[in-house]
Amino acid sequence: MLRVAVVGSGPSGCYTAQNLVQLDPTVCVDVLDRLPCPYGLVRYGVAPDHEKIKSLQGNLRTVLEHERVRFLGGVRVGGAGGLPVERLRELYHAVVYCVGAATDRRLGIPGEELPGSWSATEFVSWYSAHPDAVDAGFVRDARSAVVIGVGNVAVDVARMLVRGMAELSPTDMPQAALTALAASRIREVHVVGRRGPSQARFTTKELRELAGLPETGVRVEPDDLALDPACADPSALPAAQRRNVEVLRGWAEAGARGADRSIRLRFFLRPVELLDDGGRVGAVLFERTEPDGSGGVRGTGRYETVEAQLVLRSVGYRGVPLEGLPFDEESGTVPHEAGRVLDSCFGVPGDYVAGWIKRGPTGVIGTNRPDAKETVTSLLADAPVLLRKAVPEDPVAALRSAGIEPVPWTGWQAIERAEAALGARLGRSVVKLADWNSLLAAARTGS
């Protein structure tokens, strides 16, 4: 019997487990996660008001409840206090790392470390109740915010900044974040990109949602569209970019409308410095850019200052090295061939990757399906060699001997019950538990 560990229970991990049990009728899979809760970014990255996308948890649940799949939460692999990669190899015939891209890219400009400057990842983790998140007073005393980046995460955080209690209360957002956002005094949010409208990375569905926000106007500068050659005739653009340009042109033509809050979509602005105002961010200095004729932009030497007491950078994710595995610093990925880890110190097949740590932070949730299948195909082709290694009958005993007490599926179900009970007490629906102690205490009631 082939025993496989999948490290990470987000979409890539679940699709990997699903492919394994579908393509091999005897394989047994343990899905390990550092957190006591499954689903990865579907739980901790999808905006709380996106119920349709969050409902994907039902599909992932089906995988984790398969008779030959076992969820083991609270198992840290690598790093301080974690199970060493070398020890994990001894417990399973093969290990598939689906650990995503755990950190964010930096701007590399002066003032980036000022209070009030955060990554969008940190902000999303806070309102999504990630137990590692800190309540940093993101919106406290802020009147204006700048979101640097023009992708879906940037749109998500801009939307969260202007939503009120009525729209956020029905979500599973933790109570502290709900209270803070509902009391926010932010009235203007600037979403800013250094390139043109035709090169923005929004999906059109996400972009259009901004128009439906109550008491919020959306503004686009006609001059930004005029500067982008592709906006004059978008017919040659790929369908997604063409639809985006059409939406942006509509907003630019409509002009500013009176509203309590506004979201301004700005283009051809490159951040140069975050400006200090009494020990915290007070504004962002941008350089105007223009098309360079080769698909990029160049600086113009003209500058613009935008007031902001909150700055969120949303310029991409990046993978981090895992001790015991090779790592390509330039791409932020683990080198591989069709999912097989290359130059592994193990010396024989056994280490595999899937998801963002394999291909980089690209694609949508569905992109993980073919990605996972490619890796699983490689792994199963190696099975005759993998099965030559003797492994323990039940790795859980070995984990416990290493001082690791995994959170079983029943522990996760207990967390779900506790979150439903918390929501009922607060007069809401399900409300997430937002700290390690609460999560682990709830999980113990299901053991």
CSV table of C-alpha atoms in Angstrom, one decimal:
chain,number,residue,atom,x,y,z
A,1,MET,CA,0.0,0.0,0.0
A,2,LEU,CA,1.4,3.4,-1.0
A,3,ARG,CA,1.3,5.9,1.8
A,4,VAL,CA,1.6,9.6,0.7
A,5,ALA,CA,1.8,12.8,2.8
A,6,VAL,CA,0.4,15.9,1.3
A,7,VAL,CA,1.6,19.0,3.1
A,8,GLY,CA,-1.0,21.8,2.8
A,9,SER,CA,-4.8,21.4,2.7
A,10,GLY,CA,-5.7,24.3,0.4
A,11,PRO,CA,-7.0,23.7,-3.1
A,12,SER,CA,-3.7,22.3,-4.5
A,13,GLY,CA,-3.4,19.9,-1.6
A,14,CYS,CA,-7.0,18.7,-1.8
A,15,TYR,CA,-6.8,18.3,-5.6
A,16,THR,CA,-3.6,16.3,-5.1
A,17,ALA,CA,-5.2,14.0,-2.6
A,18,GLN,CA,-8.3,13.7,-4.9
A,19,ASN,CA,-6.2,12.6,-7.9
A,20,LEU,CA,-4.2,10.2,-5.8
A,21,VAL,CA,-7.3,8.3,-4.5
A,22,GLN,CA,-9.0,8.4,-7.9
A,23,LEU,CA,-6.1,7.2,-9.9
A,24,ASP,CA,-4.8,4.5,-7.5
A,25,PRO,CA,-7.4,2.3,-5.7
A,26,THR,CA,-5.0,1.4,-2.9
A,27,VAL,CA,-3.2,4.6,-2.0
A,28,CYS,CA,-3.7,6.2,1.5
A,29,VAL,CA,-3.2,9.9,1.9
A,30,ASP,CA,-2.5,12.0,5.0
A,31,VAL,CA,-3.2,15.7,4.4
A,32,LEU,CA,-1.0,17.7,6.9
A,33,ASP,CA,-1.6,21.3,7.7
A,34,ARG,CA,0.2,23.7,10.1
A,35,LEU,CA,-3.2,25.1,11.1
A,36,PRO,CA,-6.0,23.1,12.8
A,37,CYS,CA,-8.3,24.2,10.0
A,38,PRO,CA,-8.4,23.0,6.4
A,39,TYR,CA,-8.9,24.7,3.1
A,40,GLY,CA,-5.9,27.1,3.0
A,41,LEU,CA,-6.6,30.4,1.2
A,42,VAL,CA,-10.2,29.4,0.5
A,43,ARG,CA,-10.8,29.9,4.3
A,44,TYR,CA,-8.1,32.5,4.9
A,45,GLY,CA,-7.8,34.4,1.6
A,46,VAL,CA,-11.1,34.6,-0.1
A,47,ALA,CA,-13.0,37.7,0.8
A,48,PRO,CA,-15.8,37.1,3.4
A,49,ASP,CA,-18.4,38.6,1.1
A,50,HIS,CA,-17.6,36.2,-1.7
A,51,GLU,CA,-19.9,33.4,-0.5
A,52,LYS,CA,-20.0,31.6,-3.9
A,53,ILE,CA,-16.2,31.1,-4.0
A,54,LYS,CA,-16.1,30.2,-0.3
A,55,SER,CA,-18.7,27.5,-1.0
A,56,LEU,CA,-15.9,25.6,-2.7
A,57,GLN,CA,-15.1,24.4,0.8
A,58,GLY,CA,-17.9,21.9,0.3
A,59,ASN,CA,-16.0,20.3,-2.6
A,60,LEU,CA,-12.8,20.2,-0.7
A,61,ARG,CA,-14.6,18.7,2.3
A,62,THR,CA,-15.7,15.8,0.1
A,63,VAL,CA,-12.0,15.1,-0.6
A,64,LEU,CA,-10.9,15.3,3.0
A,65,GLU,CA,-13.8,13.0,4.1
A,66,HIS,CA,-12.8,10.2,1.6
A,67,GLU,CA,-12.2,6.9,3.3
A,68,ARG,CA,-8.6,6.8,2.2
A,69,VAL,CA,-7.8,10.4,3.0
A,70,ARG,CA,-7.0,11.6,6.5
A,71,PHE,CA,-6.7,15.3,7.7
A,72,LEU,CA,-4.0,15.9,10.3
A,73,GLY,CA,-4.1,19.6,11.4
A,74,GLY,CA,-1.7,21.4,13.7
A,75,VAL,CA,1.4,19.7,12.1
A,76,ARG,CA,4.2,22.1,11.3
A,77,VAL,CA,6.7,20.8,8.7
A,78,GLY,CA,10.2,22.4,8.8
A,79,GLY,CA,11.3,25.5,10.6
A,80,ALA,CA,11.7,26.0,14.4
A,81,GLY,CA,9.7,23.4,16.3
A,82,GLY,CA,8.5,21.7,13.2
A,83,LEU,CA,8.8,18.2,12.0
A,84,PRO,CA,12.0,18.0,9.9
A,85,VAL,CA,11.6,17.2,6.2
A,86,GLU,CA,14.1,14.4,6.6
A,87,ARG,CA,11.9,12.8,9.3
A,88,LEU,CA,8.7,13.2,7.2
A,89,ARG,CA,10.4,11.3,4.4
A,90,GLU,CA,11.0,8.4,6.8
A,91,LEU,CA,7.2,8.2,7.6
A,92,TYR,CA,5.8,8.1,4.0
A,93,HIS,CA,6.7,6.6,0.7
A,94,ALA,CA,6.2,10.0,-0.9
A,95,VAL,CA,5.6,13.6,0.2
A,96,VAL,CA,3.9,16.2,-1.9
A,97,TYR,CA,4.5,19.8,-0.8
A,98,CYS,CA,1.5,22.1,-1.5
A,99,VAL,CA,2.6,24.9,0.7
A,100,GLY,CA,1.7,27.8,-1.5
A,101,ALA,CA,3.5,31.2,-1.5
A,102,ALA,CA,3.6,32.2,2.1
A,103,THR,CA,5.0,35.8,1.9
A,104,ASP,CA,4.4,39.0,0.0
A,105,ARG,CA,6.6,41.0,-2.4
A,106,ARG,CA,8.1,44.2,-1.2
A,107,LEU,CA,8.1,47.6,-2.8
A,108,GLY,CA,11.7,48.4,-1.8
A,109,ILE,CA,11.1,52.1,-1.3
A,110,PRO,CA,11.8,54.5,1.6
A,111,GLY,CA,9.1,54.6,4.2
A,112,GLU,CA,7.8,51.1,3.6
A,113,GLU,CA,8.4,50.2,7.2
A,114,LEU,CA,6.4,53.2,8.6
A,115,PRO,CA,3.4,52.4,10.9
A,116,GLY,CA,0.3,52.4,8.7
A,117,SER,CA,2.1,50.6,5.9
A,118,TRP,CA,1.2,46.9,5.5
A,119,SER,CA,1.0,44.1,3.0
A,120,ALA,CA,-2.5,43.3,1.8
A,121,THR,CA,-1.8,39.8,3.0
A,122,GLU,CA,-1.6,41.0,6.6
A,123,PHE,CA,-4.8,42.9,6.2
A,124,VAL,CA,-6.6,40.0,4.6
A,125,SER,CA,-5.3,37.6,7.3
A,126,TRP,CA,-6.7,39.9,10.0
A,127,TYR,CA,-10.3,40.2,8.6
A,128,SER,CA,-10.2,36.5,7.6
A,129,ALA,CA,-9.4,35.4,11.2
A,130,HIS,CA,-6.1,33.8,10.5
A,131,PRO,CA,-4.7,32.8,14.0
A,132,ASP,CA,-1.3,34.3,13.2
A,133,ALA,CA,-2.7,37.7,12.3
A,134,VAL,CA,-2.4,40.6,14.7
A,135,ASP,CA,-4.9,43.4,15.3
A,136,ALA,CA,-2.7,46.2,14.2
A,137,GLY,CA,-5.3,48.9,14.2
A,138,PHE,CA,-5.2,49.0,10.4
A,139,VAL,CA,-8.1,51.5,9.9
A,140,ARG,CA,-7.8,53.3,13.2
A,141,ASP,CA,-7.4,57.1,12.7
A,142,ALA,CA,-7.3,56.6,8.9
A,143,ARG,CA,-9.3,58.9,6.6
A,144,SER,CA,-7.8,57.9,3.2
A,145,ALA,CA,-6.2,54.7,2.0
A,146,VAL,CA,-3.9,53.7,-0.9
A,147,VAL,CA,-3.9,50.2,-2.2
A,148,ILE,CA,-0.8,49.6,-4.4
A,149,GLY,CA,-1.6,47.0,-7.0
A,150,VAL,CA,-4.2,46.4,-9.6
A,151,GLY,CA,-5.2,42.7,-9.2
A,152,ASN,CA,-8.1,40.9,-7.5
A,153,VAL,CA,-6.6,41.1,-4.0
A,154,ALA,CA,-6.4,44.9,-4.4
A,155,VAL,CA,-10.0,45.0,-5.4
A,156,ASP,CA,-11.0,42.8,-2.4
A,157,VAL,CA,-9.3,44.9,0.2
A,158,ALA,CA,-10.6,48.1,-1.4
A,159,ARG,CA,-14.1,46.7,-1.1
A,160,MET,CA,-13.6,45.6,2.5
A,161,LEU,CA,-12.5,49.2,3.3
A,162,VAL,CA,-15.7,50.8,2.2
A,163,ARG,CA,-18.3,48.2,3.2
A,164,GLY,CA,-20.4,48.9,6.3
A,165,MET,CA,-22.0,46.9,9.1
A,166,ALA,CA,-25.1,45.9,7.1
A,167,GLU,CA,-23.0,44.2,4.4
A,168,LEU,CA,-20.3,42.7,6.6
A,169,SER,CA,-22.5,41.4,9.5
A,170,PRO,CA,-23.9,38.4,7.5
A,171,THR,CA,-20.4,37.2,6.7
A,172,ASP,CA,-18.1,34.9,8.9
A,173,MET,CA,-15.7,37.8,9.6
A,174,PRO,CA,-14.4,37.8,13.2
A,175,GLN,CA,-16.3,40.2,15.5
A,176,ALA,CA,-13.3,42.4,16.2
A,177,ALA,CA,-12.6,43.0,12.5
A,178,LEU,CA,-16.3,43.6,11.8
A,179,THR,CA,-16.5,46.2,14.6
A,180,ALA,CA,-13.3,48.0,13.5
A,181,LEU,CA,-14.3,48.2,9.8
A,182,ALA,CA,-17.8,49.3,10.6
A,183,ALA,CA,-16.4,52.1,12.7
A,184,SER,CA,-13.8,53.1,10.1
A,185,ARG,CA,-13.7,56.8,9.0
A,186,ILE,CA,-12.0,56.0,5.7
A,187,ARG,CA,-13.9,57.7,2.9
A,188,GLU,CA,-11.5,57.6,0.0
A,189,VAL,CA,-9.6,54.6,-1.3
A,190,HIS,CA,-7.1,54.9,-4.1
A,191,VAL,CA,-6.2,51.7,-6.0
A,192,VAL,CA,-3.0,52.4,-7.9
A,193,GLY,CA,-1.0,50.7,-10.7
A,194,ARG,CA,2.3,51.7,-12.3
A,195,ARG,CA,1.1,50.5,-15.7
A,196,GLY,CA,-1.9,51.3,-17.8
A,197,PRO,CA,-5.6,50.2,-17.6
A,198,SER,CA,-5.2,47.6,-20.3
A,199,GLN,CA,-2.5,45.8,-18.3
A,200,ALA,CA,-4.4,45.6,-15.0
A,201,ARG,CA,-4.8,42.1,-13.6
A,202,PHE,CA,-8.4,42.3,-12.4
A,203,THR,CA,-10.9,39.8,-13.5
A,204,THR,CA,-13.9,41.7,-14.9
A,205,LYS,CA,-16.4,40.1,-12.5
A,206,GLU,CA,-14.4,41.4,-9.5
A,207,LEU,CA,-14.0,44.8,-11.1
A,208,ARG,CA,-17.7,45.2,-11.8
A,209,GLU,CA,-18.6,44.4,-8.2
A,210,LEU,CA,-17.2,47.8,-7.2
A,211,ALA,CA,-20.1,49.5,-9.0
A,212,GLY,CA,-22.6,47.8,-6.7
A,213,LEU,CA,-21.2,48.9,-3.4
A,214,PRO,CA,-23.8,51.0,-1.4
A,215,GLU,CA,-23.1,54.7,-1.0
A,216,THR,CA,-19.8,54.3,-2.8
A,217,GLY,CA,-18.8,56.0,-6.1
A,218,VAL,CA,-16.1,54.6,-8.5
A,219,ARG,CA,-13.9,57.1,-10.3
A,220,VAL,CA,-11.5,56.6,-13.2
A,221,GLU,CA,-9.4,59.4,-14.7
A,222,PRO,CA,-10.1,59.9,-18.4
A,223,ASP,CA,-6.5,61.0,-18.8
A,224,ASP,CA,-5.2,57.6,-17.7
A,225,LEU,CA,-7.3,55.9,-20.4
A,226,ALA,CA,-6.1,58.4,-23.0
A,227,LEU,CA,-2.5,57.6,-22.2
A,228,ASP,CA,-2.9,53.9,-22.8
A,229,PRO,CA,-2.8,53.2,-26.6
A,230,ALA,CA,-4.7,50.0,-26.2
A,231,CYS,CA,-7.7,51.8,-24.6
A,232,ALA,CA,-8.4,53.8,-27.8
A,233,ASP,CA,-9.1,50.6,-29.7
A,234,PRO,CA,-9.3,47.6,-27.3
A,235,SER,CA,-10.4,45.1,-30.0
A,236,ALA,CA,-6.9,43.5,-30.2
A,237,LEU,CA,-6.7,42.9,-26.5
A,238,PRO,CA,-7.3,39.5,-25.0
A,239,ALA,CA,-11.0,39.1,-23.9
A,240,ALA,CA,-10.4,39.6,-20.2
A,241,GLN,CA,-8.4,42.9,-20.7
A,242,ARG,CA,-10.9,44.1,-23.3
A,243,ARG,CA,-13.8,43.7,-20.9
A,244,ASN,CA,-11.9,45.5,-18.2
A,245,VAL,CA,-11.2,48.4,-20.5
A,246,GLU,CA,-14.8,48.6,-21.4
A,247,VAL,CA,-15.8,48.8,-17.7
A,248,LEU,CA,-13.2,51.4,-16.9
A,249,ARG,CA,-14.2,53.5,-19.9
A,250,GLY,CA,-17.8,53.5,-18.7
A,251,TRP,CA,-16.8,54.8,-15.3
A,252,ALA,CA,-14.5,57.4,-16.8
A,253,GLU,CA,-17.3,58.7,-19.1
A,254,ALA,CA,-19.8,58.8,-16.2
A,255,GLY,CA,-17.6,61.1,-14.2
A,256,ALA,CA,-17.6,61.7,-10.5
A,257,ARG,CA,-20.9,61.2,-8.6
A,258,GLY,CA,-21.8,62.3,-5.2
A,259,ALA,CA,-21.4,59.5,-2.7
A,260,ASP,CA,-20.4,59.1,1.0
A,261,ARG,CA,-17.3,57.1,0.0
A,262,SER,CA,-15.2,56.8,-3.2
A,263,ILE,CA,-12.9,54.3,-4.8
A,264,ARG,CA,-10.5,55.9,-7.3
A,265,LEU,CA,-8.8,53.6,-9.8
A,266,ARG,CA,-5.5,55.2,-10.8
A,267,PHE,CA,-2.9,54.2,-13.4
A,268,PHE,CA,0.5,55.2,-14.6
A,269,LEU,CA,1.7,56.0,-11.1
A,270,ARG,CA,4.8,54.4,-9.6
A,271,PRO,CA,5.3,54.6,-5.8
A,272,VAL,CA,8.6,56.4,-4.9
A,273,GLU,CA,8.3,57.0,-1.2
A,274,LEU,CA,5.9,56.7,1.7
A,275,LEU,CA,6.0,60.0,3.5
A,276,ASP,CA,6.3,60.3,7.3
A,277,ASP,CA,3.7,62.4,9.1
A,278,GLY,CA,4.4,62.4,12.8
A,279,GLY,CA,5.9,58.9,13.0
A,280,ARG,CA,3.4,57.2,10.7
A,281,VAL,CA,2.4,57.2,7.0
A,282,GLY,CA,0.8,60.4,5.9
A,283,ALA,CA,1.0,60.3,2.2
A,284,VAL,CA,2.5,58.4,-0.8
A,285,LEU,CA,4.8,60.1,-3.3
A,286,PHE,CA,4.3,58.7,-6.8
A,287,GLU,CA,6.1,59.3,-10.1
A,288,ARG,CA,3.9,59.6,-13.2
A,289,THR,CA,4.8,57.0,-15.8
A,290,GLU,CA,4.1,56.6,-19.5
A,291,PRO,CA,4.2,53.7,-22.0
A,292,ASP,CA,7.7,53.0,-23.2
A,293,GLY,CA,6.5,51.5,-26.5
A,294,SER,CA,7.7,48.0,-25.6
A,295,GLY,CA,4.9,46.9,-23.2
A,296,GLY,CA,6.4,48.5,-20.2
A,297,VAL,CA,6.5,52.0,-18.7
A,298,ARG,CA,9.2,54.7,-18.0
A,299,GLY,CA,9.3,57.5,-15.5
A,300,THR,CA,8.4,61.0,-16.6
A,301,GLY,CA,10.1,63.0,-13.8
A,302,ARG,CA,6.7,64.4,-12.8
A,303,TYR,CA,5.4,63.6,-9.3
A,304,GLU,CA,2.2,63.5,-7.4
A,305,THR,CA,1.4,63.1,-3.7
A,306,VAL,CA,-1.6,61.2,-2.5
A,307,GLU,CA,-2.7,61.6,1.1
A,308,ALA,CA,-3.1,58.3,3.0
A,309,GLN,CA,-2.9,57.2,6.6
A,310,LEU,CA,-3.2,53.5,5.5
A,311,VAL,CA,-1.1,52.0,2.7
A,312,LEU,CA,-1.6,48.4,1.6
A,313,ARG,CA,0.7,46.8,-0.9
A,314,SER,CA,-0.8,44.2,-3.1
A,315,VAL,CA,2.0,43.5,-5.6
A,316,GLY,CA,2.1,39.7,-5.5
A,317,TYR,CA,3.0,36.7,-3.3
A,318,ARG,CA,6.3,34.8,-3.1
A,319,GLY,CA,7.2,31.3,-2.0
A,320,VAL,CA,9.6,30.8,0.9
A,321,PRO,CA,12.3,28.1,1.2
A,322,LEU,CA,11.6,24.9,3.2
A,323,GLU,CA,14.7,23.5,4.9
A,324,GLY,CA,15.6,20.2,3.3
A,325,LEU,CA,14.3,21.1,-0.2
A,326,PRO,CA,16.0,23.0,-3.0
A,327,PHE,CA,14.7,26.5,-3.7
A,328,ASP,CA,15.0,28.9,-6.7
A,329,GLU,CA,15.3,32.3,-5.2
A,330,GLU,CA,14.6,34.1,-8.4
A,331,SER,CA,11.2,32.5,-9.0
A,332,GLY,CA,10.4,31.7,-5.4
A,333,THR,CA,9.6,28.1,-6.3
A,334,VAL,CA,11.0,24.6,-5.7
A,335,PRO,CA,12.8,23.3,-8.9
A,336,HIS,CA,10.9,20.4,-10.4
A,337,GLU,CA,10.2,18.4,-13.5
A,338,ALA,CA,6.5,17.6,-13.9
A,339,GLY,CA,6.2,17.9,-10.1
A,340,ARG,CA,9.2,15.8,-9.2
A,341,VAL,CA,11.6,17.8,-7.0
A,342,LEU,CA,15.0,18.2,-8.7
A,343,ASP,CA,18.3,18.0,-6.9
A,344,SER,CA,16.7,16.6,-3.8
A,345,CYS,CA,19.0,15.6,-1.0
A,346,PHE,CA,17.0,12.4,-0.7
A,347,GLY,CA,18.6,10.9,-3.8
A,348,VAL,CA,15.7,8.8,-5.0
A,349,PRO,CA,12.1,9.7,-6.0
A,350,GLY,CA,10.0,10.8,-3.0
A,351,ASP,CA,9.7,14.5,-2.9
A,352,TYR,CA,7.1,16.3,-5.1
A,353,VAL,CA,5.4,19.7,-5.4
A,354,ALA,CA,2.1,21.1,-6.6
A,355,GLY,CA,0.4,24.5,-6.5
A,356,TRP,CA,2.1,27.8,-6.1
A,357,ILE,CA,5.3,26.5,-4.7
A,358,LYS,CA,5.6,24.5,-7.9
A,359,ARG,CA,4.6,27.1,-10.6
A,360,GLY,CA,4.6,30.4,-8.7
A,361,PRO,CA,1.6,32.5,-7.6
A,362,THR,CA,-0.3,32.4,-10.9
A,363,GLY,CA,-3.8,31.2,-12.1
A,364,VAL,CA,-7.1,30.8,-10.3
A,365,ILE,CA,-8.3,28.1,-7.9
A,366,GLY,CA,-9.2,25.8,-10.9
A,367,THR,CA,-5.7,26.1,-12.2
A,368,ASN,CA,-4.6,23.7,-9.4
A,369,ARG,CA,-6.6,20.8,-10.8
A,370,PRO,CA,-4.4,20.0,-13.9
A,371,ASP,CA,-1.3,21.1,-12.0
A,372,ALA,CA,-2.1,18.5,-9.2
A,373,LYS,CA,-2.9,15.8,-11.8
A,374,GLU,CA,0.5,16.3,-13.5
A,375,THR,CA,2.3,15.8,-10.2
A,376,VAL,CA,0.2,12.8,-9.2
A,377,THR,CA,0.9,11.2,-12.6
A,378,SER,CA,4.6,11.5,-11.9
A,379,LEU,CA,4.3,10.2,-8.4
A,380,LEU,CA,2.3,7.1,-9.4
A,381,ALA,CA,4.7,6.4,-12.2
A,382,ASP,CA,7.4,6.2,-9.6
A,383,ALA,CA,5.4,4.0,-7.3
A,384,PRO,CA,7.4,0.8,-8.0
A,385,VAL,CA,10.5,2.5,-6.7
A,386,LEU,CA,8.8,4.3,-3.9
A,387,LEU,CA,7.3,1.1,-2.5
A,388,ARG,CA,10.7,-0.4,-1.9
A,389,LYS,CA,11.1,1.8,1.2
A,390,ALA,CA,9.7,0.5,4.5
A,391,VAL,CA,7.5,3.0,6.3
A,392,PRO,CA,5.5,2.8,9.6
A,393,GLU,CA,2.1,1.3,9.5
A,394,ASP,CA,0.7,4.5,11.1
A,395,PRO,CA,2.7,7.7,11.0
A,396,VAL,CA,0.5,9.3,13.7
A,397,ALA,CA,2.3,7.3,16.4
A,398,ALA,CA,5.6,8.7,15.1
A,399,LEU,CA,4.2,12.2,15.1
A,400,ARG,CA,3.1,11.8,18.7
A,401,SER,CA,6.5,10.5,19.7
A,402,ALA,CA,7.9,13.7,18.3
A,403,GLY,CA,5.6,15.8,20.5
A,404,ILE,CA,3.1,16.6,17.8
A,405,GLU,CA,-0.5,15.9,18.6
A,406,PRO,CA,-2.4,16.2,15.3
A,407,VAL,CA,-5.9,17.7,15.1
A,408,PRO,CA,-8.1,15.1,13.5
A,409,TRP,CA,-11.1,15.7,11.3
A,410,THR,CA,-13.3,15.4,14.3
A,411,GLY,CA,-11.4,18.3,15.9
A,412,TRP,CA,-12.1,20.4,12.8
A,413,GLN,CA,-15.8,19.5,13.0
A,414,ALA,CA,-15.7,20.7,16.6
A,415,ILE,CA,-14.2,24.0,15.5
A,416,GLU,CA,-17.1,24.4,13.0
A,417,ARG,CA,-19.6,23.8,15.8
A,418,ALA,CA,-17.9,26.3,18.0
A,419,GLU,CA,-18.0,28.9,15.3
A,420,ALA,CA,-21.6,28.3,14.6
A,421,ALA,CA,-22.4,28.7,18.3
A,422,LEU,CA,-20.4,31.9,18.5
A,423,GLY,CA,-22.3,33.3,15.6
A,424,ALA,CA,-25.6,32.4,17.3
A,425,ARG,CA,-24.6,34.2,20.5
A,426,LEU,CA,-23.6,37.3,18.5
A,427,GLY,CA,-26.9,37.3,16.5
A,428,ARG,CA,-25.0,36.5,13.3
A,429,SER,CA,-24.4,33.4,11.2
A,430,VAL,CA,-21.1,31.5,11.5
A,431,VAL,CA,-18.4,33.7,13.1
A,432,LYS,CA,-14.7,32.5,12.8
A,433,LEU,CA,-12.6,31.9,15.9
A,434,ALA,CA,-9.6,34.2,15.4
A,435,ASP,CA,-6.8,32.9,17.8
A,436,TRP,CA,-4.9,29.8,18.4
A,437,ASN,CA,-6.1,29.2,21.9
A,438,SER,CA,-9.8,29.3,20.9
A,439,LEU,CA,-9.2,27.1,17.9
A,440,LEU,CA,-7.3,24.4,19.8
A,441,ALA,CA,-9.6,24.5,22.8
A,442,ALA,CA,-12.6,23.9,20.4
A,443,ALA,CA,-10.7,21.2,18.6
A,444,ARG,CA,-10.0,19.3,21.8
A,445,THR,CA,-13.8,18.9,22.4
A,446,GLY,CA,-13.9,16.8,19.3
A,447,SER,CA,-11.0,14.5,20.0
